[in-house]
Amino acid sequence: MTVGLLYDSTRCVGCHACSQACKEQNKLPGEVQEQTTAYTWTVVKEHQGAFVRQLCMHCIEPSCASVCPVAALHKTKEGPVVYDADKCMGCRYCMLACPFEVPKYQWDRAVPVVGKCIMCYDRVKDGQATACATACPTQATVFGDRKDLIMDARERMRSNPGTYQEAIYGIKEVGGTGVLMISGVPFASLGLKTGLPEEAPPMRTWQVLSKIPDFVAVWAASLYAIHWITKRRDDVAKAEGAE
Amino acid sequence: METSVRQDRFRVGFWTVMCAVLTLAFLVIAFLRFTKGLGAVTNLSDKFPWGLWIGFDLLCGVGLAAGAFTVTACVHLFNLKDYEPIVRPTILTGFLGYIFVIVALLLDLGQPWNIWHAIIYWNHHSVMFEVAWCVMLYTTVLSIEFSPVVLERFGFHKLAHLIHKFITPLVIVGVCLSTLHQSSLGSVYLIVPSKLHPIWYTQLLPLLFFTSAVGAGLGMVVIESYLSGRTFGRHLEMDLLAPLGRVMVAVLSIYGLMRIQTIAHNGAFRDIIGLTYEGKMFILEFAIGVLAPVIMLAIDKIRNNPTGLVMGSFFAVMGFVVNRLNVSVTGMERSAGIRYVPSVMEITVSLALVGIGMAVFALACRFLPIFPEAAPARRQKRGASPALVPAEEGH
């Protein structure tokens, strides 16, 4: 079972209870900020009367975890993508790689670490819902098995014709995400990234990386062969010269 | 004679002072970085996490050190023994280039004391993991390749000879590692198909990075031969260096064709024809880095003329730098939604590292047998200032 979140923009009233609950759960300092930062892992944005949450999408094949040189980020078997600050060397490749621009950095600290939503992994591990879903007064954010959430979203679309856009955001984007979103207005007008590839980006890297062992073997052998030939040619020339 | 001595002295004095000032500034900035954080010294932000220190110091530092593996391969694997005299200076450049990269990373990384974690926490799906290992191993290879120079200087000839015996496998390992991480720096950007502008994003990035590094790396070999020639009163070995110009024409032509092909494949020509911001930056990159050196170095008269050869190489290197900055900065700006301009402190650090690198190169040339056949007679002919002549001169 892979867990996830379903966010329904039409139910959201923009009360920011999720952002506040997230701060308390993850002991993040300061007030809830306008944008997501290393200290505010989720915010609610308003776009012409429609709300949208910003948080880690918990990709099925996360780019951030695939690029991390020290595996400080990793996809748990339950679904959340979590971060181990003690392993991190601070290269920020995760920030560059994330198609949703989720990981944020502590630019103001001498010893900075990455900050991002970890889907309340400590709670989820124990079978509890995330803090944001628990705090939501209108059930705009619900927690559950990703498969059930997809069925739930489809059910809402069926029983409320004309209310929702036809698609579920997160089904196909970059190979699918643990966080799913439905909305009454087009996703692009909510500021969500559209036009993302359906193939998970880590595949593109792996296509190259997986060929390296074979390449090295062939390349090293070829180099040695060239060396052998040129040296042999030299030796022959010398021997002929000596005769 | 008198005036030329004074001029030499002035030049040395000016650069020494510049270098000292930059080093001091570097130390102050490093102190600020480790007390107030990256935000206090850089213009990096959550929207733009990688800036000049990655785009220039890392990508260009590694790329421009490519002359080392190219020339060692020519001499030790392709048996082009004529190039023996320039092996040592190119290995030294390569070695200093990697040290430059590592020092820059120590400032740029959030927790540089964890840099060794790549040794114990493996993630073989990460290009950065592979680059980290290659850079670590290749820096080791370069230091072993360079060690005979130091060993000879201090009279450990037996040990130097022993290392020389293992030179072939060592060079093969070095070439393999270089091929891997030069191309992998391009693979680093394969993960951002939705962020990097289509003028630069292509599945061929690893191949393009490797090819352009070989081209620009050879350009660096010509330039450093020229610079050390000027400093140490040696002539440009035109009979050796002009053929490198010919190789650069071939390499950069292939690279240029691949570039055009990938842009056509991505349908990104409309940005170039439409002269968008990205289009203009590409034209700049392509004109300096490919067209200028290919045309100049293809003409025998220009290539066989020392100034022409150095200028052609200089364009290739500059174009290479613009390309790496385009991939790491220009091409990422539209998706980030902001313009990134490096801070004065970021630029100062990069300049300081270049300056310190050149100073160390010059010092090494003076005190170590880098140019074994550097004739002292030539030095005197040029009238090098006494300050330039090492104390050990005449041994």
XYZ file of C-alpha atoms in Angstrom:
638
model
C 0.000 0.000 0.000
C 1.216 3.454 -0.925
C -0.328 6.312 0.940
C -0.979 9.787 -0.365
C -3.072 12.897 -0.004
C -6.016 14.116 -2.039
C -6.482 17.861 -2.154
C -9.827 19.166 -3.415
C -9.540 22.820 -4.384
C -13.335 23.243 -4.474
C -13.629 22.307 -0.799
C -10.740 24.475 0.384
C -11.710 27.684 2.183
C -8.156 29.022 2.520
C -8.067 28.978 6.334
C -4.357 27.943 6.488
C -5.074 25.422 9.241
C -2.967 22.900 7.296
C 0.069 25.230 7.214
C -0.264 25.925 10.937
C -0.685 22.259 11.830
C 2.365 21.417 9.697
C 4.447 23.980 11.568
C 3.470 22.531 14.923
C 3.865 18.895 13.902
C 7.326 19.411 12.389
C 8.429 21.986 14.993
C 9.223 24.604 12.346
C 10.205 28.009 13.735
C 8.431 31.288 12.928
C 5.051 32.230 11.506
C 3.503 30.680 8.381
C 5.100 32.486 5.438
C 3.697 33.616 2.087
C 5.749 31.106 0.100
C 6.974 27.670 1.011
C 10.424 27.960 2.568
C 12.749 25.747 4.563
C 10.612 26.744 7.583
C 7.143 26.627 6.007
C 6.554 23.344 4.250
C 3.058 23.982 2.956
C 1.031 27.074 2.084
C -2.383 27.772 0.586
C -2.432 30.156 -2.363
C -5.400 31.984 -3.809
C -5.753 32.439 -7.577
C -8.823 34.466 -8.533
C -11.019 32.998 -5.838
C -9.748 29.430 -6.214
C -7.359 27.928 -3.675
C -4.425 25.621 -4.169
C -2.040 24.011 -1.707
C 1.681 23.894 -2.236
C 3.507 20.962 -0.711
C 5.798 18.109 -1.676
C 4.039 15.946 -4.252
C 5.772 12.739 -3.032
C 6.476 11.441 -6.541
C 6.267 7.712 -7.133
C 9.734 7.971 -8.669
C 11.130 11.078 -7.011
C 13.794 13.052 -8.898
C 15.182 14.454 -5.633
C 15.881 10.998 -4.184
C 17.353 9.748 -7.462
C 19.849 12.620 -7.714
C 20.954 12.779 -4.067
C 24.612 11.628 -4.076
C 24.451 10.430 -0.478
C 20.873 9.094 -0.432
C 19.856 11.674 2.164
C 16.458 11.776 0.470
C 14.604 8.542 -0.066
C 11.232 7.155 -0.982
C 9.849 5.109 1.906
C 7.894 1.942 1.210
C 4.819 3.610 2.701
C 5.019 6.449 0.161
C 6.402 9.580 1.824
C 9.706 10.972 0.486
C 11.793 11.687 3.567
C 15.056 13.515 4.286
C 17.989 12.728 6.558
C 19.800 15.986 7.370
C 22.743 14.129 8.959
C 23.700 12.516 5.637
C 23.184 15.666 3.528
C 26.304 17.462 2.265
C 24.286 20.406 0.974
C 24.858 20.116 -2.791
C 21.253 21.231 -3.484
C 20.972 18.969 -6.530
C 17.541 17.955 -5.156
C 16.403 21.570 -5.450
C 17.612 21.766 -9.026
C 16.096 18.410 -9.961
C 12.639 18.689 -8.391
C 10.096 19.353 -11.169
C 7.804 21.023 -8.603
C 10.511 23.185 -6.982
C 9.690 21.771 -3.569
C 12.925 21.366 -1.561
C 13.915 24.674 0.048
C 17.144 25.683 1.737
C 18.162 27.464 4.918
C 20.024 30.298 3.198
C 20.298 32.208 6.476
C 22.071 29.485 8.461
C 25.792 28.836 8.772
C 24.995 25.096 8.832
C 22.039 24.842 6.462
C 19.808 21.865 5.722
C 17.001 21.224 3.240
C 13.395 21.723 4.313
C 10.480 19.982 2.652
C 7.180 18.265 3.489
C 7.841 14.682 4.571
C 4.149 13.702 4.701
C 4.433 13.493 8.497
C 6.316 10.226 8.148
C 6.402 9.608 11.911
C 2.606 9.748 12.061
C 2.058 7.830 8.821
C 4.358 5.015 9.972
C 2.067 4.534 12.993
C -1.016 4.457 10.806
C -2.092 8.020 11.577
C -3.136 10.624 9.008
C -0.891 13.611 8.313
C -1.212 16.697 10.512
C -2.561 18.781 7.598
C -5.313 16.294 6.735
C -6.248 15.955 10.411
C -6.436 19.719 10.854
C -8.450 20.454 7.703
C -11.967 21.583 8.754
C -13.560 20.990 5.327
C -11.773 17.787 4.330
C -10.236 19.582 1.394
C -7.139 17.529 2.210
C -7.731 13.864 2.951
C -5.179 11.171 3.689
C -5.355 7.571 2.550
C -4.256 4.801 0.226
C -3.384 6.376 -3.117
C -5.619 3.923 -5.002
C -8.593 4.710 -2.764
C -7.933 8.429 -3.147
C -8.079 8.126 -6.939
C -11.422 6.266 -6.682
C -12.661 8.867 -4.215
C -11.696 11.690 -6.603
C -13.465 9.991 -9.530
C -16.535 9.441 -7.386
C -16.668 13.139 -6.490
C -16.400 14.052 -10.175
C -19.207 11.647 -11.085
C -21.617 12.794 -8.407
C -20.991 16.513 -8.969
C -21.125 16.954 -12.739
C -19.789 20.268 -13.959
C -18.018 21.054 -10.693
C -14.621 19.623 -11.512
C -12.072 19.705 -14.279
C -11.905 16.348 -16.013
C -8.402 15.405 -14.881
C -6.730 14.467 -11.609
C -3.417 16.264 -11.161
C -0.716 13.808 -10.131
C -1.958 10.696 -11.911
C 0.446 10.993 -14.825
C 2.706 13.953 -14.055
C 6.375 12.846 -13.929
C 5.265 9.243 -13.632
C 2.660 9.893 -10.931
C 2.707 11.535 -7.530
C 1.547 10.558 -4.064
C -0.296 13.856 -3.683
C -3.293 14.203 -5.988
C -5.283 17.343 -6.732
C -8.677 18.079 -8.218
C -10.057 21.478 -8.990
C -12.928 23.443 -10.453
C -10.633 25.598 -12.564
C -7.858 24.569 -14.984
C -4.691 23.465 -13.176
C -2.569 26.021 -15.010
C -4.636 28.882 -13.588
C -3.864 27.552 -10.091
C -0.161 27.920 -10.818
C 0.353 24.158 -11.046
C 3.026 22.992 -13.491
C 1.392 21.659 -16.616
C 3.027 20.050 -19.599
C 5.313 17.938 -17.386
C 6.607 14.740 -19.004
C 4.648 11.582 -18.196
C 7.835 9.582 -17.937
C 9.634 9.842 -14.589
C 12.743 12.065 -15.095
C 15.046 9.639 -13.227
C 14.615 7.274 -16.200
C 16.481 9.714 -18.433
C 19.486 9.701 -16.124
C 19.359 5.956 -15.621
C 19.394 5.317 -19.377
C 22.887 6.838 -19.380
C 24.156 5.707 -15.964
C 23.183 2.070 -16.482
C 25.412 1.871 -19.573
C 28.538 3.024 -17.729
C 29.928 -0.377 -16.626
C 29.794 -1.774 -20.172
C 31.153 1.443 -21.582
C 34.127 1.472 -19.210
C 35.049 -2.118 -20.050
C 34.966 -1.470 -23.807
C 36.677 1.914 -23.544
C 39.512 0.665 -21.328
C 40.097 -2.344 -23.599
C 40.122 -0.113 -26.696
C 42.595 2.272 -25.114
C 44.863 -0.608 -24.202
C 44.556 -2.003 -27.722
C 45.551 1.351 -29.234
C 48.493 1.518 -26.870
C 49.577 -2.009 -27.797
C 49.357 -1.305 -31.534
C 51.227 2.010 -31.436
C 53.911 0.572 -29.163
C 54.284 -2.526 -31.319
C 54.618 -0.351 -34.404
C 57.323 1.611 -32.627
C 59.190 -1.529 -31.529
C 59.085 -2.960 -35.054
C 60.374 0.289 -36.493
C 63.207 0.302 -33.941
C 64.128 -3.331 -34.649
C 64.157 -2.693 -38.379
C 66.289 0.375 -37.842
C 68.792 -1.680 -35.821
C 69.188 -4.294 -38.507
C 67.352 45.392 -21.818
C 67.010 47.626 -18.803
C 63.445 48.663 -19.622
C 62.323 45.128 -20.362
C 63.601 44.033 -16.967
C 61.660 46.796 -15.297
C 58.514 45.971 -17.212
C 58.819 42.365 -16.176
C 59.252 43.421 -12.611
C 56.245 45.677 -12.744
C 54.085 42.944 -14.184
C 55.114 40.460 -11.525
C 54.536 43.072 -8.839
C 51.075 43.971 -10.114
C 49.889 40.373 -10.332
C 51.393 39.501 -6.966
C 49.520 42.373 -5.322
C 46.281 41.458 -7.148
C 46.649 37.874 -6.027
C 47.270 38.877 -2.419
C 44.231 41.178 -2.383
C 42.013 38.488 -3.921
C 43.265 35.879 -1.457
C 42.493 38.194 1.437
C 39.015 38.901 0.026
C 38.500 35.151 -0.418
C 39.295 34.527 3.250
C 36.919 37.280 4.404
C 34.101 35.926 2.190
C 34.756 32.382 3.397
C 34.469 33.644 6.974
C 31.137 35.372 6.200
C 29.884 32.260 4.422
C 30.553 30.067 7.452
C 29.133 32.509 9.988
C 26.185 34.136 8.238
C 25.254 31.496 5.670
C 25.141 31.215 1.889
C 22.382 33.809 1.622
C 24.657 36.515 3.039
C 27.357 36.154 0.402
C 25.583 34.804 -2.699
C 22.568 35.750 -4.802
C 21.388 32.159 -4.625
C 17.819 31.520 -3.547
C 15.201 28.793 -3.370
C 14.357 29.641 -6.981
C 17.978 29.525 -8.098
C 19.931 27.038 -5.981
C 22.985 26.722 -8.276
C 24.919 29.765 -9.421
C 28.354 30.897 -10.482
C 30.254 28.539 -8.193
C 28.665 25.551 -9.921
C 28.379 27.065 -13.412
C 31.899 28.456 -13.569
C 34.033 26.963 -10.814
C 32.768 23.391 -11.074
C 31.654 22.973 -14.698
C 34.445 25.085 -16.226
C 37.123 24.049 -13.718
C 36.639 20.383 -14.554
C 36.053 20.968 -18.267
C 39.119 23.105 -18.829
C 41.269 20.515 -17.069
C 40.431 18.098 -19.901
C 43.736 18.946 -21.610
C 45.448 16.704 -19.048
C 43.798 13.457 -20.048
C 43.840 14.327 -23.754
C 47.572 15.012 -23.839
C 48.533 12.087 -21.569
C 46.481 9.813 -23.836
C 48.270 11.215 -26.910
C 51.688 10.576 -25.422
C 51.272 7.367 -23.454
C 48.530 5.574 -25.393
C 48.725 6.931 -28.944
C 52.510 7.005 -28.655
C 52.853 10.575 -29.949
C 56.124 11.052 -28.083
C 56.671 14.521 -29.572
C 54.164 15.827 -27.047
C 56.182 14.604 -24.061
C 57.413 18.145 -23.209
C 53.895 19.456 -22.593
C 52.649 16.483 -20.547
C 53.866 17.852 -17.223
C 52.412 21.355 -17.537
C 49.043 19.949 -18.663
C 48.964 17.454 -15.791
C 49.779 20.298 -13.419
C 46.978 22.415 -14.924
C 44.595 19.500 -14.587
C 45.596 18.863 -10.992
C 45.262 22.542 -10.049
C 41.922 22.676 -11.880
C 40.543 19.881 -9.726
C 41.904 21.421 -6.535
C 40.204 24.671 -7.637
C 36.922 22.760 -8.040
C 37.228 21.107 -4.647
C 37.990 24.402 -2.875
C 35.008 26.055 -4.603
C 32.802 23.144 -3.525
C 33.920 23.546 0.070
C 32.383 27.034 -0.007
C 29.325 26.144 -2.072
C 28.259 22.991 -0.245
C 25.953 23.602 2.687
C 27.757 21.084 4.882
C 31.179 20.603 3.266
C 32.433 18.554 6.214
C 30.047 15.870 4.945
C 31.668 15.792 1.491
C 33.160 12.371 2.252
C 29.685 10.917 2.815
C 29.622 9.911 -0.860
C 32.147 7.239 0.141
C 29.864 5.580 2.693
C 26.308 6.448 1.625
C 25.908 5.129 -1.888
C 23.268 6.077 -4.409
C 24.283 4.667 -7.766
C 21.227 6.252 -9.409
C 22.747 9.681 -8.806
C 24.949 11.304 -11.445
C 26.389 13.462 -8.686
C 27.450 10.329 -6.825
C 29.305 9.135 -9.916
C 30.886 12.560 -10.490
C 31.981 12.694 -6.843
C 33.722 9.321 -7.130
C 35.328 10.125 -10.471
C 36.627 13.474 -9.244
C 38.015 11.871 -6.088
C 39.715 9.061 -7.996
C 40.908 11.215 -10.869
C 42.439 13.797 -8.520
C 44.320 10.874 -6.984
C 45.417 9.660 -10.432
C 46.558 13.169 -11.374
C 48.574 13.508 -8.184
C 50.271 10.154 -8.863
C 50.915 11.170 -12.477
C 52.405 14.413 -11.233
C 54.351 12.917 -8.302
C 57.482 11.996 -10.337
C 58.025 15.730 -10.881
C 58.172 16.356 -7.135
C 60.100 13.135 -6.479
C 62.725 14.049 -9.093
C 63.082 17.483 -7.613
C 63.964 15.997 -4.236
C 66.124 13.236 -5.619
C 63.858 10.195 -5.198
C 64.663 8.936 -8.684
C 64.022 5.244 -7.940
C 60.478 5.901 -6.773
C 59.848 8.186 -9.745
C 61.070 5.418 -12.020
C 58.768 2.905 -10.320
C 55.746 5.129 -10.952
C 56.810 5.527 -14.546
C 56.690 1.738 -14.939
C 52.977 1.731 -14.168
C 52.209 4.706 -16.356
C 50.158 2.852 -18.993
C 47.476 1.401 -16.677
C 47.497 4.660 -14.734
C 46.832 6.686 -17.863
C 44.098 4.276 -19.011
C 42.385 4.619 -15.623
C 42.762 8.406 -15.850
C 41.303 8.587 -19.352
C 38.355 6.362 -18.394
C 37.601 8.417 -15.279
C 37.855 11.650 -17.265
C 35.584 10.404 -20.024
C 33.051 9.436 -17.384
C 32.922 12.585 -15.343
C 33.355 15.047 -18.206
C 30.280 13.524 -19.831
C 28.508 13.085 -16.508
C 28.599 16.809 -15.844
C 26.283 16.974 -18.853
C 24.210 14.059 -17.527
C 23.656 16.114 -14.360
C 21.155 18.166 -16.365
C 19.283 15.183 -17.864
C 16.997 15.208 -14.831
C 15.515 18.634 -15.693
C 13.685 18.166 -19.023
C 10.955 20.547 -17.870
C 13.341 23.199 -16.543
C 16.298 23.547 -18.920
C 15.558 25.533 -22.093
C 15.214 23.374 -25.265
C 18.208 25.118 -26.856
C 20.362 23.289 -24.293
C 18.320 20.319 -23.083
C 19.003 17.152 -25.020
C 19.562 13.514 -24.251
C 22.974 14.052 -25.906
C 24.155 16.385 -23.105
C 26.784 13.888 -21.866
C 28.269 13.531 -25.355
C 28.199 17.295 -25.938
C 29.892 18.002 -22.602
C 32.620 15.474 -23.325
C 33.314 16.710 -26.856
C 33.379 20.375 -25.938
C 35.666 19.644 -22.971
C 38.182 17.952 -25.267
C 38.065 20.944 -27.632
C 38.383 23.581 -24.945
C 40.861 21.482 -22.936
C 43.221 21.509 -25.932
C 42.657 25.267 -26.188
C 43.796 25.541 -22.576
C 46.961 23.569 -23.394
C 47.822 26.141 -26.084
C 47.032 29.082 -23.798
C 49.006 27.796 -20.843
C 51.961 27.059 -23.119
C 51.687 30.643 -24.308
C 51.397 32.114 -20.793
C 54.224 30.055 -19.349
C 56.232 30.913 -22.438
C 55.745 34.593 -21.729
C 56.591 34.250 -18.058
C 59.590 31.991 -18.457
C 60.906 33.323 -21.707
C 60.270 30.136 -23.627
C 59.158 29.999 -27.220
C 55.815 28.566 -28.227
C 56.476 25.077 -29.537
C 54.577 25.877 -32.732
C 55.454 22.581 -34.393
C 53.706 20.832 -31.470
C 50.872 23.234 -30.811
C 49.700 24.045 -34.346
C 48.596 20.418 -34.951
C 46.546 20.683 -31.732
C 44.785 23.580 -33.443
C 43.960 21.243 -36.302
C 42.526 18.671 -33.867
C 40.450 21.438 -32.258
C 38.957 22.262 -35.667
C 37.871 18.639 -36.080
C 36.524 18.252 -32.531
C 34.693 21.589 -32.475
C 33.204 20.995 -35.939
C 31.724 17.679 -34.843
C 30.522 19.342 -31.654
C 28.984 22.239 -33.596
C 27.118 19.898 -35.927
C 25.746 17.899 -32.984
C 24.660 21.155 -31.341
C 22.744 22.257 -34.441
C 21.198 18.827 -34.817
C 19.904 18.781 -31.217
C 18.466 22.281 -31.528
C 16.712 21.342 -34.761
C 15.409 18.178 -33.090
C 13.969 20.237 -30.227
C 12.449 22.771 -32.619
C 14.272 25.506 -30.748
C 15.491 27.405 -33.808
C 12.574 29.786 -33.491
C 14.128 31.114 -30.277
C 17.370 31.772 -32.087
C 15.751 33.352 -35.137
C 13.380 35.281 -32.892
C 16.379 36.576 -30.928
C 14.912 35.787 -27.534
C 17.170 36.224 -24.505
C 18.142 32.557 -24.713
C 18.571 32.815 -28.484
C 20.987 35.716 -28.175
C 23.011 33.935 -25.500
C 23.216 30.873 -27.718
C 24.415 32.942 -30.672
C 27.112 34.444 -28.445
C 28.166 30.993 -27.253
C 28.186 29.454 -30.711
C 29.915 32.370 -32.427
C 32.798 32.564 -29.935
C 33.044 28.921 -28.997
C 32.551 27.174 -32.330
C 32.465 29.424 -35.399
C 35.388 31.707 -34.503
C 37.895 29.005 -33.482
C 36.886 26.605 -36.266
C 37.234 29.260 -38.972
C 40.431 30.766 -37.530
C 42.202 27.495 -36.861
C 41.155 25.957 -40.173
C 43.147 28.621 -42.014
C 46.783 27.482 -42.177
C 48.144 31.005 -42.070
C 46.318 31.855 -38.845
C 46.883 28.492 -37.187
C 50.611 28.491 -37.849
C 50.976 31.995 -36.483
C 51.485 32.066 -32.684
C 49.080 34.972 -32.124
C 46.448 33.430 -34.393
C 46.728 30.051 -32.687
C 46.472 31.562 -29.205
C 43.522 33.772 -30.212
C 41.666 30.847 -31.783
C 42.246 28.783 -28.626
C 41.198 31.704 -26.463
C 37.879 31.953 -28.322
C 37.310 28.222 -27.919
C 37.888 28.465 -24.164
C 35.709 31.575 -23.763
C 32.920 29.992 -25.818
C 33.179 26.908 -23.620
C 32.751 29.059 -20.506
C 29.724 30.803 -22.028
C 28.233 27.415 -22.906
C 28.578 26.069 -19.370
C 27.104 29.273 -17.922
C 24.282 29.078 -20.456
C 23.421 25.530 -19.410
C 23.683 26.249 -15.695
C 22.280 29.801 -15.590
C 20.737 31.221 -18.806
C 18.884 28.037 -19.713
C 17.434 27.660 -16.214
C 16.221 31.240 -15.736
C 12.945 31.081 -17.647
C 11.631 28.099 -15.696
C 12.839 29.636 -12.424
C 11.006 32.818 -13.303
C 13.876 35.020 -12.135
C 17.149 36.403 -13.457
C 20.201 35.285 -11.555
C 23.175 37.635 -11.489
C 26.057 36.518 -9.266
C 26.887 38.736 -6.304
C 30.156 40.656 -6.137
C 31.330 38.208 -3.484
C 30.550 35.191 -5.651
C 32.534 36.735 -8.513
C 35.399 37.644 -6.173
C 35.692 34.053 -4.958
C 35.824 32.741 -8.526
C 38.431 35.321 -9.538
C 40.470 34.636 -6.410
C 40.540 30.921 -7.165
C 41.652 31.543 -10.760
C 44.333 33.927 -9.477
C 45.591 31.564 -6.804
C 45.596 28.712 -9.331
C 47.722 30.714 -11.754
C 50.073 31.805 -8.979
C 50.579 28.222 -7.810
C 51.181 27.167 -11.428
C 53.807 29.872 -11.827
C 55.497 28.940 -8.542
C 55.516 25.253 -9.442
C 57.076 26.072 -12.814
C 59.794 27.987 -11.064
C 60.699 25.438 -8.408
C 59.881 22.089 -9.987
C 61.130 20.467 -13.191
C 57.881 21.130 -15.077
C 59.595 22.123 -18.286
C 62.594 19.783 -18.230
C 64.181 21.282 -21.312
C 63.483 24.898 -20.487
C 66.795 26.359 -21.523
C 68.125 28.896 -19.040
C 69.838 30.601 -21.974
C 66.472 31.555 -23.423
C 65.410 33.045 -20.128
C 68.410 35.282 -20.068
C 67.820 36.265 -23.656
C 64.373 37.497 -22.750
C 65.853 39.321 -19.796
C 63.715 37.799 -17.064
C 63.967 39.720 -13.837
C 66.181 38.186 -11.147
C 63.099 37.668 -9.003
C 61.840 35.189 -11.574
C 64.908 33.016 -11.525
C 64.667 30.341 -8.855
C 67.290 30.298 -6.149
C 68.212 26.765 -7.188
C 69.092 27.916 -10.679
C 72.384 26.514 -11.859
C 72.165 23.164 -10.059
